[in-house]
Short mmCIF file of C-alpha atoms and ligand atoms in Angstrom, two decimals:
data_model
loop_
_atom_site.label_atom_id
_atom_site.label_comp_id
_atom_site.label_asym_id
_atom_site.label_seq_id
_atom_site.Cartn_x
_atom_site.Cartn_y
_atom_site.Cartn_z
CA MET A 195 87.85 120.97 107.77
CA LYS A 196 88.44 123.57 110.47
CA ASN A 197 86.74 126.89 109.92
CA TYR A 198 89.94 128.91 110.17
CA LEU A 199 93.35 127.84 108.91
CA ARG A 200 96.27 129.84 110.27
CA ALA A 201 100.10 129.84 110.11
CA THR A 202 102.87 132.34 110.88
CA PHE A 203 106.42 132.41 109.55
CA GLU A 204 109.42 134.70 109.61
CA ALA A 205 111.67 134.85 106.56
CA THR A 206 114.78 136.94 106.03
CA ALA A 207 116.27 138.92 103.15
CA ASN A 208 119.01 137.53 100.95
CA ILE A 209 121.88 139.40 99.33
CA ALA A 210 122.88 138.19 95.89
CA VAL A 211 126.54 137.83 94.97
CA VAL A 212 125.77 136.82 91.37
CA LYS A 213 122.71 138.81 90.43
CA TYR A 214 119.29 138.18 88.98
CA TRP A 215 118.64 140.93 86.44
CA GLY A 216 116.36 140.02 83.55
CA LYS A 217 113.41 137.69 83.02
CA ARG A 218 112.97 135.11 80.29
CA ASP A 219 109.27 134.93 81.23
CA GLU A 220 107.62 137.87 82.97
CA LYS A 221 104.41 136.17 84.03
CA LEU A 222 106.02 133.09 85.55
CA ILE A 223 109.05 135.11 86.76
CA LEU A 224 111.76 133.03 85.13
CA PRO A 225 115.26 134.52 85.10
CA THR A 226 117.59 134.94 82.11
CA ASN A 227 120.43 133.51 84.22
CA SER A 228 121.07 131.42 87.29
CA ASN A 229 122.17 133.46 90.31
CA LEU A 230 123.62 133.08 93.82
CA SER A 231 122.92 134.62 97.21
CA PHE A 232 123.45 134.32 100.93
CA THR A 233 120.39 134.34 103.13
CA MET A 234 120.77 136.90 105.94
CA ASP A 235 120.06 136.44 109.63
CA ASP A 236 117.07 138.02 111.36
CA LYS A 237 118.42 141.59 111.29
CA LEU A 238 116.34 141.90 108.11
CA LYS A 239 113.19 139.86 108.49
CA THR A 240 109.49 139.86 107.71
CA ARG A 241 106.88 138.13 109.84
CA THR A 242 103.67 137.09 108.11
CA THR A 243 100.50 135.46 109.38
CA VAL A 244 97.93 134.00 106.98
CA VAL A 245 94.42 132.92 107.92
CA PHE A 246 92.13 131.24 105.36
CA SER A 247 88.42 131.06 106.12
CA GLU A 248 85.21 130.43 104.24
CA ASP A 249 83.75 133.25 106.36
CA PHE A 250 85.88 135.91 104.65
CA LYS A 251 84.33 137.75 101.72
CA GLU A 252 87.57 138.90 100.08
CA ASP A 253 91.34 138.72 100.44
CA GLU A 254 92.76 141.38 102.75
CA LEU A 255 96.37 142.41 103.31
CA TYR A 256 97.69 144.43 106.25
CA LEU A 257 101.27 145.59 105.85
CA ASN A 258 102.88 147.12 108.96
CA GLY A 259 99.36 147.65 110.32
CA GLN A 260 98.04 149.47 107.24
CA LYS A 261 95.38 147.94 105.01
CA ILE A 262 96.70 147.68 101.44
CA ASP A 263 94.40 148.24 98.49
CA LEU A 264 94.44 144.97 96.55
CA ASN A 265 92.78 146.67 93.58
CA ASP A 266 96.19 148.20 93.00
CA GLN A 267 97.77 146.04 90.29
CA SER A 268 101.29 145.81 91.73
CA ALA A 269 99.94 144.70 95.13
CA SER A 270 97.50 142.17 93.70
CA GLU A 271 100.15 140.73 91.34
CA ARG A 272 102.19 139.76 94.36
CA MET A 273 99.25 138.02 96.01
CA ILE A 274 99.07 135.45 93.21
CA GLN A 275 100.57 132.96 95.67
CA LEU A 276 97.22 132.84 97.50
CA ASP A 277 95.45 131.68 94.33
CA LEU A 278 98.12 129.06 93.68
CA VAL A 279 97.81 127.74 97.24
CA ARG A 280 93.99 127.64 97.02
CA LYS A 281 94.22 125.71 93.76
CA SER A 282 96.58 123.12 95.23
CA ALA A 283 94.54 122.83 98.42
CA GLY A 284 91.27 122.50 96.50
CA PHE A 285 89.33 125.24 98.31
CA ASN A 286 88.19 128.78 97.58
CA HIS A 287 88.51 130.32 101.03
CA LYS A 288 89.55 133.93 101.04
CA ALA A 289 92.60 134.93 103.06
CA ARG A 290 93.56 137.55 105.57
CA VAL A 291 97.27 138.33 105.57
CA ALA A 292 99.17 140.46 108.07
CA SER A 293 102.83 141.22 107.57
CA ILE A 294 105.39 143.27 109.50
CA ASN A 295 108.79 144.20 108.12
CA CYS A 296 111.48 144.37 110.79
CA PHE A 297 113.83 146.55 108.77
CA PRO A 298 115.34 149.78 110.01
CA THR A 299 112.95 152.43 108.65
CA ALA A 300 115.79 154.72 107.62
CA ALA A 301 117.25 152.14 105.30
CA GLY A 302 114.55 152.20 102.62
CA PHE A 303 115.15 148.55 101.81
CA ALA A 304 113.06 146.59 99.42
CA SER A 305 111.50 143.77 101.36
CA SER A 306 109.96 141.72 98.57
CA ALA A 307 112.28 138.72 99.06
CA SER A 308 111.62 138.22 102.76
CA GLY A 309 107.98 139.26 102.40
CA MET A 310 107.13 136.92 99.54
CA ALA A 311 109.09 134.04 101.10
CA ALA A 312 107.21 134.49 104.39
CA LEU A 313 103.93 134.60 102.48
CA ALA A 314 104.75 131.38 100.60
CA CYS A 315 105.65 129.52 103.81
CA SER A 316 102.71 130.76 105.85
CA SER A 317 100.03 130.38 103.15
CA ALA A 318 101.17 126.86 102.17
CA THR A 319 101.33 125.77 105.82
CA ALA A 320 97.98 127.35 106.73
CA ALA A 321 96.40 125.43 103.85
CA ASN A 322 98.01 122.21 105.11
CA LEU A 323 100.03 121.72 101.92
CA LYS A 324 103.10 119.63 102.55
CA LEU A 325 105.48 121.23 100.06
CA SER A 326 109.09 120.25 99.41
CA ASN A 327 111.70 123.04 99.48
CA LYS A 328 111.67 123.01 95.69
CA GLU A 329 107.88 123.47 95.54
CA LEU A 330 108.02 126.17 98.19
CA SER A 331 110.74 127.99 96.26
CA ILE A 332 108.66 127.88 93.06
CA LEU A 333 105.66 129.24 94.96
CA ALA A 334 107.71 132.11 96.45
CA ARG A 335 109.18 132.85 93.00
CA ARG A 336 105.74 133.67 91.64
CA GLY A 337 105.45 136.53 94.16
CA SER A 338 108.93 137.90 93.52
CA GLY A 339 111.91 136.30 91.83
CA SER A 340 114.46 136.91 94.56
CA ALA A 341 112.02 135.49 97.15
CA CYS A 342 112.61 131.98 95.81
CA ARG A 343 116.10 132.19 97.36
CA SER A 344 114.83 133.28 100.80
CA VAL A 345 112.93 130.04 101.48
CA LEU A 346 116.35 128.47 102.14
CA GLY A 347 119.21 129.32 104.48
CA GLY A 348 122.95 129.56 103.81
CA PHE A 349 124.45 129.85 100.32
CA VAL A 350 121.75 129.43 97.72
CA GLN A 351 121.53 129.04 93.95
CA TRP A 352 118.44 129.94 91.93
CA HIS A 353 118.63 127.68 88.88
CA ARG A 354 117.56 129.37 85.67
CA GLY A 355 115.88 126.22 84.41
CA LYS A 356 114.97 125.41 80.82
CA ASN A 357 111.32 124.41 80.97
CA GLU A 358 108.75 126.88 79.68
CA ASP A 359 106.41 126.17 82.58
CA GLY A 360 109.08 127.11 85.17
CA SER A 361 109.01 123.69 86.82
CA ASP A 362 112.83 123.56 86.93
CA SER A 363 113.43 127.17 87.97
CA TYR A 364 113.86 127.10 91.74
CA ALA A 365 116.46 127.72 94.43
CA SER A 366 118.44 125.12 96.30
CA GLU A 367 120.99 125.24 99.10
CA ILE A 368 124.60 124.87 97.92
CA PHE A 369 126.13 125.17 101.42
CA PRO A 370 124.40 125.56 104.79
CA ALA A 371 124.92 128.70 106.91
CA SER A 372 127.42 126.76 109.04
CA HIS A 373 129.78 126.32 106.05
CA TRP A 374 131.26 129.84 106.33
CA LYS A 375 130.48 131.11 109.81
CA GLU A 376 133.10 133.89 109.62
CA LEU A 377 131.39 135.60 106.68
CA VAL A 378 129.69 138.88 107.57
CA ASN A 379 127.67 141.36 105.53
CA VAL A 380 127.95 144.98 106.62
CA ILE A 381 125.24 147.10 105.11
CA ALA A 382 126.25 150.72 104.72
CA VAL A 383 123.01 152.66 104.59
CA VAL A 384 123.59 155.85 102.65
CA ASP A 385 121.64 159.06 102.30
CA SER A 386 119.33 158.72 99.34
CA GLU A 387 116.03 159.63 97.79
CA LYS A 388 113.36 157.10 96.91
CA LYS A 389 114.38 155.00 93.91
CA LYS A 390 112.92 156.04 90.59
CA THR A 391 112.89 152.71 88.73
CA SER A 392 111.41 149.50 90.12
CA SER A 393 113.51 146.37 89.48
CA ARG A 394 110.57 144.90 87.61
CA SER A 395 110.38 147.67 85.01
CA GLY A 396 114.16 148.21 84.96
CA MET A 397 114.90 144.58 84.04
CA LYS A 398 112.35 144.72 81.26
CA GLN A 399 113.93 147.84 79.82
CA THR A 400 117.42 146.29 79.99
CA ILE A 401 116.32 143.31 77.91
CA LEU A 402 114.75 145.62 75.34
CA THR A 403 117.63 148.07 74.96
CA SER A 404 121.02 146.87 76.29
CA LYS A 405 123.50 145.21 73.96
CA LEU A 406 125.94 144.85 76.85
CA PHE A 407 123.39 142.57 78.53
CA GLU A 408 123.97 139.89 75.87
CA LYS A 409 127.67 139.99 76.70
CA ARG A 410 126.89 139.62 80.42
CA LEU A 411 124.94 136.43 79.74
CA GLN A 412 127.90 134.94 77.85
CA THR A 413 130.15 134.98 80.91
CA ILE A 414 127.75 134.65 83.82
CA ASN A 415 127.87 130.86 84.09
CA GLU A 416 131.62 131.03 84.45
CA THR A 417 131.19 133.66 87.20
CA ILE A 418 128.74 131.34 88.95
CA GLU A 419 131.13 128.39 88.83
CA ASP A 420 134.06 130.50 90.05
CA THR A 421 132.01 131.98 92.89
CA ILE A 422 130.77 128.57 94.05
CA ARG A 423 134.37 127.33 94.05
CA ALA A 424 135.56 130.34 96.08
CA VAL A 425 132.79 129.81 98.64
CA GLU A 426 133.47 126.08 98.79
CA LYS A 427 137.13 126.78 99.65
CA ARG A 428 136.22 129.77 101.85
CA ASP A 429 138.68 131.68 99.68
CA PHE A 430 137.72 135.22 100.66
CA GLU A 431 140.17 137.00 98.38
CA SER A 432 138.83 135.33 95.23
CA PHE A 433 135.26 135.69 96.49
CA ALA A 434 135.62 139.44 97.14
CA LYS A 435 137.10 140.15 93.72
CA LEU A 436 134.43 138.08 91.96
CA ILE A 437 131.51 139.78 93.69
CA ILE A 438 132.89 143.29 93.15
CA LYS A 439 133.32 142.63 89.44
CA GLU A 440 129.89 141.01 89.19
CA SER A 441 128.14 143.92 90.91
CA ASN A 442 130.00 146.38 88.67
CA ASN A 443 128.97 144.32 85.65
CA MET A 444 125.26 144.44 86.54
CA HIS A 445 125.39 148.19 87.18
CA ALA A 446 127.23 148.69 83.88
CA VAL A 447 124.39 146.90 82.11
CA MET A 448 121.90 149.10 83.93
CA LEU A 449 123.74 152.18 82.69
CA ASP A 450 123.76 150.72 79.18
CA THR A 451 119.94 150.47 79.34
CA TYR A 452 117.89 153.22 77.71
CA PRO A 453 116.70 155.29 79.47
CA PRO A 454 119.72 154.63 81.74
CA ILE A 455 119.10 153.15 85.17
CA MET A 456 121.28 154.55 87.94
CA TYR A 457 120.80 153.05 91.37
CA LEU A 458 124.21 154.09 92.69
CA ASN A 459 124.62 157.65 93.92
CA ASP A 460 127.64 159.75 94.99
CA ASN A 461 127.59 158.16 98.45
CA SER A 462 127.62 154.66 96.94
CA ARG A 463 130.62 155.63 94.83
CA LYS A 464 132.43 156.92 97.94
CA VAL A 465 131.97 153.47 99.50
CA ILE A 466 133.36 151.84 96.35
CA ASP A 467 136.46 154.09 96.43
CA LYS A 468 137.07 153.43 100.13
CA ILE A 469 136.77 149.64 99.83
CA ILE A 470 139.15 149.53 96.85
CA GLU A 471 141.57 151.77 98.79
CA LEU A 472 141.27 149.64 101.95
CA ASN A 473 142.11 146.45 100.03
CA GLU A 474 145.05 148.15 98.34
CA ASN A 475 146.42 149.48 101.62
CA LYS A 476 146.18 146.03 103.21
CA GLY A 477 147.82 144.42 100.18
CA LYS A 478 145.00 141.85 100.03
CA MET A 479 141.25 141.67 99.64
CA ILE A 480 139.64 142.02 103.05
CA ALA A 481 136.29 143.42 101.87
CA GLY A 482 134.07 143.04 98.82
CA TYR A 483 131.09 145.22 98.01
CA THR A 484 127.92 144.42 96.11
CA PHE A 485 124.98 146.72 95.28
CA ASP A 486 121.40 145.75 94.41
CA ALA A 487 118.70 147.93 92.89
CA GLY A 488 119.50 150.74 95.30
CA PRO A 489 122.34 152.89 96.64
CA ASN A 490 123.08 150.99 99.89
CA ALA A 491 126.33 149.03 99.92
CA HIS A 492 126.51 145.42 101.05
CA VAL A 493 130.07 144.87 102.13
CA TYR A 494 131.05 141.26 102.69
CA THR A 495 134.03 140.64 104.94
CA ILE A 496 135.17 138.05 107.46
CA GLU A 497 134.86 138.30 111.22
CA ASN A 498 138.57 139.04 111.82
CA ASN A 499 138.39 142.14 109.63
CA LEU A 500 134.95 143.32 110.74
CA GLU A 501 136.18 146.13 112.98
CA VAL A 502 138.50 147.71 110.42
CA VAL A 503 135.79 147.49 107.75
CA LYS A 504 133.26 149.12 110.09
CA GLU A 505 135.71 151.90 110.99
CA THR A 506 136.41 152.54 107.30
CA LEU A 507 132.72 152.72 106.43
CA LYS A 508 131.86 154.91 109.43
CA GLU A 509 134.33 157.56 108.30
CA ILE A 510 132.61 158.04 104.95
CA PRO A 511 130.43 161.15 104.88
CA GLY A 512 127.02 160.09 103.58
CA VAL A 513 127.02 156.72 105.36
CA LYS A 514 124.17 157.06 107.86
CA GLU A 515 124.08 153.69 109.54
CA LEU A 516 125.74 150.27 109.53
CA ILE A 517 123.79 147.04 109.88
CA VAL A 518 125.87 143.94 110.51
CA CYS A 519 124.26 140.72 109.24
CA ARG A 520 125.53 137.19 109.47
CA ILE A 521 124.40 134.26 107.38
CA GLY A 522 120.94 132.97 108.33
CA ASN A 523 119.27 129.57 108.40
CA GLY A 524 116.12 130.41 106.46
CA PRO A 525 112.43 130.71 107.41
CA LYS A 526 111.13 129.87 110.85
CA GLN A 527 107.61 128.92 111.88
CA LEU A 528 106.15 130.65 114.94
CA THR A 529 103.46 128.87 116.88
CA ASN A 530 102.99 130.78 120.15
CA GLU A 531 99.70 132.65 120.31
CA SER A 532 101.50 135.87 121.25
CA GLU A 533 103.58 135.70 118.04
CA HIS A 534 100.76 135.44 115.49
CA LEU A 535 99.84 138.77 113.87
CA LEU A 536 96.20 137.67 113.46
CA THR A 537 93.91 136.01 115.97
CA VAL A 538 92.73 132.52 115.13
CA GLU A 539 89.58 134.12 113.63
CA GLY A 540 91.71 136.44 111.50
CA LYS A 541 91.32 139.64 113.52
CA VAL A 542 94.33 141.94 113.07
CA LYS A 543 96.27 142.31 116.33
CA ASP A 544 97.70 145.73 117.18
CA MET A 545 101.37 144.79 116.89
CA PHE A 546 104.39 146.65 115.55
CA PHE A 547 108.17 146.41 115.14
CA ASP A 548 109.87 148.24 117.99
CA GLU A 549 113.22 149.59 116.78
CA LYS A 550 114.57 149.90 120.34
CA THR A 551 114.12 146.28 121.36
CA LYS A 552 114.30 145.05 117.73
CA SER A 553 111.26 142.90 118.28
CA ILE A 554 107.59 142.74 117.34
CA ILE A 555 105.43 143.73 120.28
CA SER A 556 101.79 144.53 121.07
CA ARG A 557 100.87 148.16 121.40
C1 2P0 B 870 119.11 140.15 93.04
N1 2P0 B 870 117.66 142.08 92.37
O1 2P0 B 870 119.62 139.15 92.52
C2 2P0 B 870 118.84 141.33 92.12
C3 2P0 B 870 119.94 142.32 92.12
C4 2P0 B 870 117.89 143.49 92.19
C5 2P0 B 870 119.29 143.62 91.78
O2 2P0 B 870 116.36 140.33 92.71
O3 2P0 B 870 110.33 141.40 89.49
O4 2P0 B 870 112.39 142.22 93.51
O5 2P0 B 870 109.77 140.65 91.81
O6 2P0 B 870 111.15 139.20 90.31
O7 2P0 B 870 112.96 139.83 92.97
C6 2P0 B 870 115.24 142.35 92.63
O8 2P0 B 870 114.27 141.69 91.94
O9 2P0 B 870 112.07 141.35 91.18
C7 2P0 B 870 116.46 141.53 92.57
P1 2P0 B 870 110.79 140.60 90.67
P2 2P0 B 870 112.88 141.22 92.53
O10 2P0 B 870 118.88 140.21 94.27
#
């Protein structure tokens, strides 16, 4: 075996249209319900290089150039993928991991989906594991639930699964990115403070305290079927109404949790009002919003209506920035020496995300 095993991948974020909120198994990260998302293009991406070597004494993680303390429980929990890869590969080599998030700094986005998907792809490839998409998705899921959807491109479903060991809880592609080329996601970044509740603890609290959550689970499979049908037919009007109602439903359940979880702020609510008003003025649905565990709005629209949606969002006080994403094709392996974030011996290169050129460059 070679002394050093290295691979680099880029993976992108995904934006759910039927949400994952609630675990049926916390350790294995199994969801209470199936859910749907679109994988974004490389406007929101994470690049990760993994090197395994028997020369390393311990696992090390460098995030955006900073060494992360892996004694911290929440950081080490997410590195469980390395242990799973080592077990499958049959070696005990420690790993060095370097990761750079190419997200606008102002946005305050969570990057666990792209980060954990990039880690799954690069660690499995560095260890020479030949994993199927299903196996890769299950590996990514162990780092972060939503990451299991980012190992695929296009329109993706994370299947809840029934098995206790999680072997049937993985994401698969329903339609490739090319199926609905006109679909666009405009992210309205709003003024906000750092979020108070992590998704991980929030979901747990919802299961413990929300009666409304049980009601949500009774209708969610129907929402999934209806949403798949709308995407299949590229029926934007049905799609927009479904995703607005689904996002509202999840945030209603969050509010029904005790203590209540409120990710939306006054600026988010201004976006909601404006989108509803825009659709009413046009006499048809031309935009549909969805919100995750944060105040930024994800407004889906189609290319023909992009300009009017952008103009509408720009006029809202409290909207700081718009990021226009299209649907992406999923993770990409990088093999040029200049693209790896670690040298072949695992030395951290001095590289960073340059917001001006929107690329990762050497200092
Ligand atoms: C989603 N979210 O479907 C939903 C909508 C937040 C709201 O997936 O605990 O960071 O690592 O499995 O994946 C956020 O959950 O949580 C999420 P863990 P994750 O996109």
